[in-house]
Short mmCIF file of C-alpha atoms in Angstrom, two decimals:
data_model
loop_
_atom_site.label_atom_id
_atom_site.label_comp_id
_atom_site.label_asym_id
_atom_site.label_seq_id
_atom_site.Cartn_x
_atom_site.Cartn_y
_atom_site.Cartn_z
CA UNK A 1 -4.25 -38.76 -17.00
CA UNK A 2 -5.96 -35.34 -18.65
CA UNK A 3 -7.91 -35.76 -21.44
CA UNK A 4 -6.24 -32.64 -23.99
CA UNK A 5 -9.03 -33.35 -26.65
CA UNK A 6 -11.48 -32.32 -24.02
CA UNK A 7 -9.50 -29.28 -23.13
CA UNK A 8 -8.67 -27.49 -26.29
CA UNK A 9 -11.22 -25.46 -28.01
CA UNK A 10 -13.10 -27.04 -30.71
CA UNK A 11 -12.61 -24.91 -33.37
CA UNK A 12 -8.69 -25.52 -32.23
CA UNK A 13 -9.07 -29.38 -32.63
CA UNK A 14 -10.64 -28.98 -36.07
CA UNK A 15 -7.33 -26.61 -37.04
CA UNK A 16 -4.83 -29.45 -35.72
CA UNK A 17 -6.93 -32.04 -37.40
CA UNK A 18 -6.17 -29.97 -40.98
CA UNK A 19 -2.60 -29.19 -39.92
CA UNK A 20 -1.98 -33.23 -39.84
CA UNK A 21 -2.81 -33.73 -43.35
CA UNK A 22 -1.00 -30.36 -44.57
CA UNK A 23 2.56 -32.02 -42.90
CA UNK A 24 4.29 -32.92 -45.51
CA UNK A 25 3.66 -30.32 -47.80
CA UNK A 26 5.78 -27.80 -45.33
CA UNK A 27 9.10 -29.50 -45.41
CA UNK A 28 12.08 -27.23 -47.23
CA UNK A 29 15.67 -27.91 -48.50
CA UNK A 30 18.06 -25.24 -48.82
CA UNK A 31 19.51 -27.97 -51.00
CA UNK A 32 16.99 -27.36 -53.25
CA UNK A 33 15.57 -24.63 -55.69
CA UNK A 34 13.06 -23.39 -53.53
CA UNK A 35 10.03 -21.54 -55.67
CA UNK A 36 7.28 -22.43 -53.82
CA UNK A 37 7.06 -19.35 -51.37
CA UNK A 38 7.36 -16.18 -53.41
CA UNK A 39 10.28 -15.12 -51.79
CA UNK A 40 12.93 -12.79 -53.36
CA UNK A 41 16.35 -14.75 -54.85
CA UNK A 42 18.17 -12.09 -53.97
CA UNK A 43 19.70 -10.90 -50.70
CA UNK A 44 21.14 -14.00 -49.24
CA UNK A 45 20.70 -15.19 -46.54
CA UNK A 46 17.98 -12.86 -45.54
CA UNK A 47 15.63 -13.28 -48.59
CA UNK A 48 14.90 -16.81 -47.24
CA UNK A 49 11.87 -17.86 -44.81
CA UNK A 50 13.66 -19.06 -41.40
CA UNK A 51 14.08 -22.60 -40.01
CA UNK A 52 9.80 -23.11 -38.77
CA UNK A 53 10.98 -26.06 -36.47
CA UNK A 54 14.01 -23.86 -35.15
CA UNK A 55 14.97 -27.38 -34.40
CA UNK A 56 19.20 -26.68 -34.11
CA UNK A 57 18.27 -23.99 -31.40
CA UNK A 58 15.56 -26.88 -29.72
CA UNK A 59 18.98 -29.01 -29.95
CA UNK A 60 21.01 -26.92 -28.27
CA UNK A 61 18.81 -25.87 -25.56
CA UNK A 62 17.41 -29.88 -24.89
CA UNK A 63 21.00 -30.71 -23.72
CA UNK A 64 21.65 -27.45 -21.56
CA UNK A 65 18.03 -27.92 -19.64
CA UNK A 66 17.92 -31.70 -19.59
CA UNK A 67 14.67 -32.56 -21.83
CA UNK A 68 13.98 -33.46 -25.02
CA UNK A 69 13.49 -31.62 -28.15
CA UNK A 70 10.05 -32.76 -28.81
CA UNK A 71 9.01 -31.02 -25.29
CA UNK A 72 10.69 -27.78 -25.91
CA UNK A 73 8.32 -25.12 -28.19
CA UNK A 74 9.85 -21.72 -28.79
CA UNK A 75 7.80 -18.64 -28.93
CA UNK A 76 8.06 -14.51 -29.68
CA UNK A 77 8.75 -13.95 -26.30
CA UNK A 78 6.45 -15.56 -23.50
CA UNK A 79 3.67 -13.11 -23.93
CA UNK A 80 3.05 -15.27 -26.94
CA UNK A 81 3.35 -18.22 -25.48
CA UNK A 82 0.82 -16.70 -22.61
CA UNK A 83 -1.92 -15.54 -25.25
CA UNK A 84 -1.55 -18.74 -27.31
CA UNK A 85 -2.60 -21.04 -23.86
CA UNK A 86 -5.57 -18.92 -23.71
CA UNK A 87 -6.79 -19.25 -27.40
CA UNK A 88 -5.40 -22.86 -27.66
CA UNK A 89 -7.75 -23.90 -24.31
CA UNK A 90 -10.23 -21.43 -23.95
CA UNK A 91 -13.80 -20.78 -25.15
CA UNK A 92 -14.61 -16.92 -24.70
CA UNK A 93 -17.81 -16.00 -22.94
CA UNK A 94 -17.52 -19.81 -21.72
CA UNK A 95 -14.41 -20.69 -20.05
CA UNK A 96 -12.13 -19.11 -16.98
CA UNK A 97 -8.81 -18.86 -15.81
CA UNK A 98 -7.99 -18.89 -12.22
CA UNK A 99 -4.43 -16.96 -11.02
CA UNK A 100 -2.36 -15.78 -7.99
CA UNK A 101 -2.56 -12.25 -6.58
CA UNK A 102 -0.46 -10.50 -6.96
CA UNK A 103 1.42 -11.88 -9.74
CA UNK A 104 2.45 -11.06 -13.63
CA UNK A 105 0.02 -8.60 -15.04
CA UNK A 106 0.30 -10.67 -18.37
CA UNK A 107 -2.01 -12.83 -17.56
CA UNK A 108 -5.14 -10.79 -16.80
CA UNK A 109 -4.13 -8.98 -19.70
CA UNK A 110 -4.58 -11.84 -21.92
CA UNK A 111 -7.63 -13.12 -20.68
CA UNK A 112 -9.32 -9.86 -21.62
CA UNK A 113 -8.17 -9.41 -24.84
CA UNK A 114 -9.63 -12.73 -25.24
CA UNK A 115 -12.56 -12.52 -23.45
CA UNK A 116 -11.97 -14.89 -21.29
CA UNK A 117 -12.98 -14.51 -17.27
CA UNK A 118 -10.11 -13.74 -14.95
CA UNK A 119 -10.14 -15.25 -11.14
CA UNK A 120 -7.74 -13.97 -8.96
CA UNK A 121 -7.08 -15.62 -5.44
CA UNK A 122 -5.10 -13.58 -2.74
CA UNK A 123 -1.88 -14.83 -1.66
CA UNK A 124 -0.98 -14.60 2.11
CA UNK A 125 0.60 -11.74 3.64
CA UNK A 126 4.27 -13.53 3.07
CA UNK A 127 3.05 -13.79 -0.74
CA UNK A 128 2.74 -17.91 -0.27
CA UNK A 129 -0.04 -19.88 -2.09
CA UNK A 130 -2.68 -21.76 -0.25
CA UNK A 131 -3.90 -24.60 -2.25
CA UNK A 132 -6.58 -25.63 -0.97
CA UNK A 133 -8.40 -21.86 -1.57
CA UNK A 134 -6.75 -21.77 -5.14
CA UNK A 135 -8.96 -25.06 -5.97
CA UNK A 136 -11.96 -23.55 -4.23
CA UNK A 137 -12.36 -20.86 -7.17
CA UNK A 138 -12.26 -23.56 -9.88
CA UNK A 139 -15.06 -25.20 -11.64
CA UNK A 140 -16.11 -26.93 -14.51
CA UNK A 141 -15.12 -23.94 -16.95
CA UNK A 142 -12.20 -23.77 -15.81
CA UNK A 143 -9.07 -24.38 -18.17
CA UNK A 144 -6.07 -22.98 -16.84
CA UNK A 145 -4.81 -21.98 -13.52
CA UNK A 146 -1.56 -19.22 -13.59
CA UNK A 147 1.38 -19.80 -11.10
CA UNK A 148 4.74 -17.57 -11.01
CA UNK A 149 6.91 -18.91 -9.60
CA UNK A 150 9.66 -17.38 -8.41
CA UNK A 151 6.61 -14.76 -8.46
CA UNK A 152 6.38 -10.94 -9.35
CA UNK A 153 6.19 -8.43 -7.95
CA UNK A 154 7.09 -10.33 -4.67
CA UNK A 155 9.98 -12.25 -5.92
CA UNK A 156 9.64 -15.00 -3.63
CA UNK A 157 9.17 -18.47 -4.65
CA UNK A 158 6.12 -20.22 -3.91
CA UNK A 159 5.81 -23.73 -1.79
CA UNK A 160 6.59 -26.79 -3.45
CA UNK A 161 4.12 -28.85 -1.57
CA UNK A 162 1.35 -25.97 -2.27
CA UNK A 163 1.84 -26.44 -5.85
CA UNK A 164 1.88 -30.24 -5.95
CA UNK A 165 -1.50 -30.10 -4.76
CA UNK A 166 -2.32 -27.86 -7.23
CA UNK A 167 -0.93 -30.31 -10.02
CA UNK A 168 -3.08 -33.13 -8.63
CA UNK A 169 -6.21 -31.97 -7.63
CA UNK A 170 -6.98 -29.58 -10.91
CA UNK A 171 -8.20 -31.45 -14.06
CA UNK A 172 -7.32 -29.01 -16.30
CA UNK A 173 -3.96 -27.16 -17.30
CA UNK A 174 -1.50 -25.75 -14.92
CA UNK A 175 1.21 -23.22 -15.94
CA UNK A 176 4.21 -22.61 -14.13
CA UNK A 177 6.15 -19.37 -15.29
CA UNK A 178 9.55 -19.60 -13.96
CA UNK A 179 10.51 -16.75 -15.70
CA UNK A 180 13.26 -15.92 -12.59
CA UNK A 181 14.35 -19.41 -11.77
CA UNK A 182 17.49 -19.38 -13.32
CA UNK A 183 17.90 -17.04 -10.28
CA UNK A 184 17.52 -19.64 -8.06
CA UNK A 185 19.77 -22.97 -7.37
CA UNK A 186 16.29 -25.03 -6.05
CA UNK A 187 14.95 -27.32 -8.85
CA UNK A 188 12.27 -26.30 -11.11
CA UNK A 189 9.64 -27.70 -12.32
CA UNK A 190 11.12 -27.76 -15.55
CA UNK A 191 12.43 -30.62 -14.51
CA UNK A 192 9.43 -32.35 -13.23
CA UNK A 193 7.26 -32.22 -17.03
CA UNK A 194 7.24 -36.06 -17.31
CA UNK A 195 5.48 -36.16 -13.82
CA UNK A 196 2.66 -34.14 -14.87
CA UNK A 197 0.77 -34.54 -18.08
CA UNK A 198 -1.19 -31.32 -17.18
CA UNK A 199 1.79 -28.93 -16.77
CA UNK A 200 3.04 -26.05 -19.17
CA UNK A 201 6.40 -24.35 -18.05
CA UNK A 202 7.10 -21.06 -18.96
CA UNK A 203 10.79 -20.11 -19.35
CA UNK A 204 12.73 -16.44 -21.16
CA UNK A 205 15.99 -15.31 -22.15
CA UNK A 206 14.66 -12.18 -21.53
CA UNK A 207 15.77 -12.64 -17.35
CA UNK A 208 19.34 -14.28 -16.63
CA UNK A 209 20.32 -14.52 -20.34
CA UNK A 210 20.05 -10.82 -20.82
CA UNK A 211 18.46 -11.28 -24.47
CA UNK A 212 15.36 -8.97 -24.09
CA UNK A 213 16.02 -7.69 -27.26
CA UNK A 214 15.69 -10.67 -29.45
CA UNK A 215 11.85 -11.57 -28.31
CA UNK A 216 13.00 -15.38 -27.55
CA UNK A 217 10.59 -17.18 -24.75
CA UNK A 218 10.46 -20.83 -24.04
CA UNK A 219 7.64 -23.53 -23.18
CA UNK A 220 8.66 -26.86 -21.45
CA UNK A 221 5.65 -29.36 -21.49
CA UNK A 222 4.96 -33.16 -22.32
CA UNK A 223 5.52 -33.93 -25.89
CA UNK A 224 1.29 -34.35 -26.45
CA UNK A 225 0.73 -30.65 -25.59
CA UNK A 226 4.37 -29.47 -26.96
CA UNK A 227 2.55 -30.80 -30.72
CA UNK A 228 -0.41 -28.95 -30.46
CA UNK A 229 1.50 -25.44 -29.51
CA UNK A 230 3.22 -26.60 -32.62
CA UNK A 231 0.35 -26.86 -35.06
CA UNK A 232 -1.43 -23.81 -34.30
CA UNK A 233 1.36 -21.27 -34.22
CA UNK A 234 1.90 -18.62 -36.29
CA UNK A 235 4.35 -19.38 -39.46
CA UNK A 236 7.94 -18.41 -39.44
CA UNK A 237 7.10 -17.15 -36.46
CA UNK A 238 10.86 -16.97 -34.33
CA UNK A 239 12.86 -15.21 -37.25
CA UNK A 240 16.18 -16.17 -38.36
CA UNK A 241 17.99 -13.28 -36.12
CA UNK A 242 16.71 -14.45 -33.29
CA UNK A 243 17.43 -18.24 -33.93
CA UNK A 244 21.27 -17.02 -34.50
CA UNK A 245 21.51 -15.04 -31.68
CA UNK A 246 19.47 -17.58 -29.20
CA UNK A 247 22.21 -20.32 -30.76
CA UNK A 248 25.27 -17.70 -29.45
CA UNK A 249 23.93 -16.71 -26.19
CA UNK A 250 23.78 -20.89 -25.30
CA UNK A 251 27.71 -20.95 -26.77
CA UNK A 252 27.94 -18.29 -23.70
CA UNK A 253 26.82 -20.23 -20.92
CA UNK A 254 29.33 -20.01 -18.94
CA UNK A 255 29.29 -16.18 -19.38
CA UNK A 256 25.62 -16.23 -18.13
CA UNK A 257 26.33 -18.60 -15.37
CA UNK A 258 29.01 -15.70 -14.32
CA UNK A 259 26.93 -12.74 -14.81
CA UNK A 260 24.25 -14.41 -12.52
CA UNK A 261 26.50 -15.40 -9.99
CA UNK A 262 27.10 -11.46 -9.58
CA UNK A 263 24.23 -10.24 -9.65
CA UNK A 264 23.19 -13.20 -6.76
CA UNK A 265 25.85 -11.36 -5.41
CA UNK A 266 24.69 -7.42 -5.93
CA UNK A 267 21.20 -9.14 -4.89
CA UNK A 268 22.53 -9.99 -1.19
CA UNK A 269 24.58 -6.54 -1.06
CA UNK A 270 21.65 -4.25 -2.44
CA UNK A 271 19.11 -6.32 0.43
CA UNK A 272 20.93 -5.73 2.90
CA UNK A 273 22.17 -1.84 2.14
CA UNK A 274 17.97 -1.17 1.73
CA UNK A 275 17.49 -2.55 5.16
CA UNK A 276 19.43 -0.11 6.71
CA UNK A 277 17.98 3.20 4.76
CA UNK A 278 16.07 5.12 7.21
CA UNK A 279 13.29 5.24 4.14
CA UNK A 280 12.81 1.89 3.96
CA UNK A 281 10.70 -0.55 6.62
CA UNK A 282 10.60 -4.08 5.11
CA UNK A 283 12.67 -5.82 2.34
CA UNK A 284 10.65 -9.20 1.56
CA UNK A 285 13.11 -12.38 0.58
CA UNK A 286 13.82 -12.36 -3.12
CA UNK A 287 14.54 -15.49 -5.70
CA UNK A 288 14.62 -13.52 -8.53
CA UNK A 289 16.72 -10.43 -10.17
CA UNK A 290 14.62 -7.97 -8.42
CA UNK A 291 13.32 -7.43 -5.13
CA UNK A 292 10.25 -5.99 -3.00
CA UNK A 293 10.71 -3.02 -0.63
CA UNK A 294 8.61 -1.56 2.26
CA UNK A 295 8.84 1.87 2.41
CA UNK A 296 7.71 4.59 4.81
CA UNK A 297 6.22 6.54 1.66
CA UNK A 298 6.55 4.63 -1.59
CA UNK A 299 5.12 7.72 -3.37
CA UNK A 300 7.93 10.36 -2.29
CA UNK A 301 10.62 7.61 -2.83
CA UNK A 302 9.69 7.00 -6.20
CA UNK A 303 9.36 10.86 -7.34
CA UNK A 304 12.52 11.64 -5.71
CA UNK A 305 14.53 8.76 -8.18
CA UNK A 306 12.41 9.79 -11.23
CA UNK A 307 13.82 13.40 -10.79
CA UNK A 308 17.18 11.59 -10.07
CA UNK A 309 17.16 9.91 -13.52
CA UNK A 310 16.40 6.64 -11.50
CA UNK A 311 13.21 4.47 -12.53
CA UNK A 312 11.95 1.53 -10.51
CA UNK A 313 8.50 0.10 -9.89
CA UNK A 314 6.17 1.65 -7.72
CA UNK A 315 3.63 -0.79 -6.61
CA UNK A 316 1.04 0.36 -4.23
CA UNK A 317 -1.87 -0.14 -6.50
CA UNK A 318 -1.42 -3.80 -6.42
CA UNK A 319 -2.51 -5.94 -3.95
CA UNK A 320 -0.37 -6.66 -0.82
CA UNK A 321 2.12 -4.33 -1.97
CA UNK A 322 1.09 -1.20 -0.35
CA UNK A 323 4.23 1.24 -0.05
CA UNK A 324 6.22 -0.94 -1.93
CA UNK A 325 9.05 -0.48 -4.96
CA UNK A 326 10.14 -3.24 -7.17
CA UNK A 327 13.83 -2.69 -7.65
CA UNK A 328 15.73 -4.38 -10.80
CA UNK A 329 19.17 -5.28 -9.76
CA UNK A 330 21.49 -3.27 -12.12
CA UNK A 331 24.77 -3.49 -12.50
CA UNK A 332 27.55 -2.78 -9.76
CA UNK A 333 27.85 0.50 -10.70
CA UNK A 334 23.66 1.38 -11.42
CA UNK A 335 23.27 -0.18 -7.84
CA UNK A 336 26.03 1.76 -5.99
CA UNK A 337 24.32 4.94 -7.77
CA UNK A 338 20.66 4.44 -6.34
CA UNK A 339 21.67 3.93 -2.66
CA UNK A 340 24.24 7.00 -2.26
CA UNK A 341 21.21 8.76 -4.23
CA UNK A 342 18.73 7.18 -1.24
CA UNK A 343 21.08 8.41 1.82
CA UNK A 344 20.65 11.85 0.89
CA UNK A 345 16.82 11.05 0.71
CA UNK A 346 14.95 13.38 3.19
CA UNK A 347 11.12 13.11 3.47
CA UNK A 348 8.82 15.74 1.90
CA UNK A 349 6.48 15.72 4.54
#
């Protein structure tokens, strides 16, 4: 078993101690005349704070994903959920976090804007995670450690086993994005929280739920941590627009489940067309809505589509991923447009 008090910051622990006693002084009844907030009477339903426990959305989405409610906290997309793990666990100038490379930029991101120090360790040439070497760069400072998995830029998802040994061997907290694994049919490790006190999933409905717009990310932990993400968020801090149209998008399952199936679908077809363009040396495997191509001269590609009206991700300034594009998979139609742009592709040089 982890030990969360000795984990979270101190000056965290004293803010959950005082957020204890203040409880019972938060709860609201729309039943009653509410005066207590300064907000306008007029307007309706608008003028109102929203729901701070969001607890008919936690409902909804506890019986689609198979936990419960008390191990579900919503957040303003996952980059919030991402910067509050760093100020929830660590100390700046103290502590250090210890990630994948390549993987989301998000993370290093956060880590400097809260001064915290950033490890990366290298993945292997087929973007797979080596355990043992992962654990090597840990020490007693270190809090978190940052796994994506099914991963980004690479879109491949990373070994089970590899990451078990991760779990089990690192004392402090592990996070898990699986930001992509709806995208996948393997289990996640979602669905694995009660195994692992020290585990922090990271879930979106910015990916196969196609809700970008409404800011809406999702952690998946053990009800212990899920209370503490709970205590030191910001108020009010999923509005009420969001709530509503998180709540609609889960009565449209089976409209998700549909548009994923295609794009699994455009996924296959879009692989496959990219491995026969003369441009193109390498497509990696992908788990994900996206995937990584090898080409003969990333550069060139990539100008040639921006001039097109075409934008992808040009990654050769990231590590492994010399030459290579990250391409989204669009729609039938966006996809069938990019690869009759690439046959007429002819080298500048």
């Amino acid at each position: 078993m982890i030990n969360l008090q000795n984990l979270i910051r101190t000056n965290i622990r004293e803010l959950i101690s005082c957020a204890e006693t203040k409880a019972e002084e938060n709860v609201r009844d729309s039943q009653h005349i509410m005066l207590d907030a300064n907000e306008n009477p007029y307007n309706k339903p608008f003028n109102r704070y929203p729901s701070d426990d969001q607890i008919e959305l936690k409902e909804e989405l506890a019986k689609l994903k198979g936990v419960r409610t008390n191990e579900i906290f919503l957040s303003n997309g996952s980059t919030e959920a991402i910067d509050m793990c760093y100020r929830i666990f660590c100390q700046p100038k103290v502590d250090n976090v210890v990630a994948i490379e390549p993987t989301c930029e998000l993370y290093k991101h956060f880590a400097r804007l809260n001064d915290i120090e950033y490890r990366s360790v290298l993945l292997d040439e087929e973007f797979q995670l080596n355990a043992t070497e992962l654990l090597k760069a840990c020490d007693k400072h270190t809090k978190l450690v940052w796994l994506c998995s099914p991963n980004t830029p690479s879109g491949n998802l990373l070994n089970v086993e590899e990451v078990e040994k991760v779990l089990k061997g690192f004392d402090g907290i592990v996070i898990i994005d699986e930001a992509y694994a709806d995208f996948t049919r393997l289990q996640t490790f979602r669905e694995r929280i009660s195994e692992f006190p020290n585990i922090i999933v990271l879930n979106t409905f910015s990916k196969a739920w196609a809700s970008a717009a409404i800011r809406l990310g999702v952690v998946y932990a053990q009800e212990a941590i899920i209370s503490i993400f709970n205590k030191v968020s910001s108020p009010y801090h999923i509005s009420q627009l969001t709530q509503e149209q998180g709540l609609d998008a889960l009565k449209h399952r089976y409209d998700i489940e549909d548009w994923i199936k295609i794009l699994l679908l455009e996924r296959k077809r879009m692989i496959l067309a990219f491995e026969s363009l003369a441009c193109c040396e390498k497509v990696y495997p992908s788990n994900a809505n996206f995937f990584l191509a090898k080409m003969k001269d990333a550069q060139s590609v990539y100008d040639y589509l921006c001039k097109k009206g075409i934008h992808v991700r040009e990654c050769s300034n990231v590590s492994l991923c010399g030459n290579c594009l990250r391409i989204t998979i669009g729609s039938k139609a966006e996809n069938a447009e990019i690869l009759g742009i690439l046959r007429y592709y002819k080298p500048t040089k």
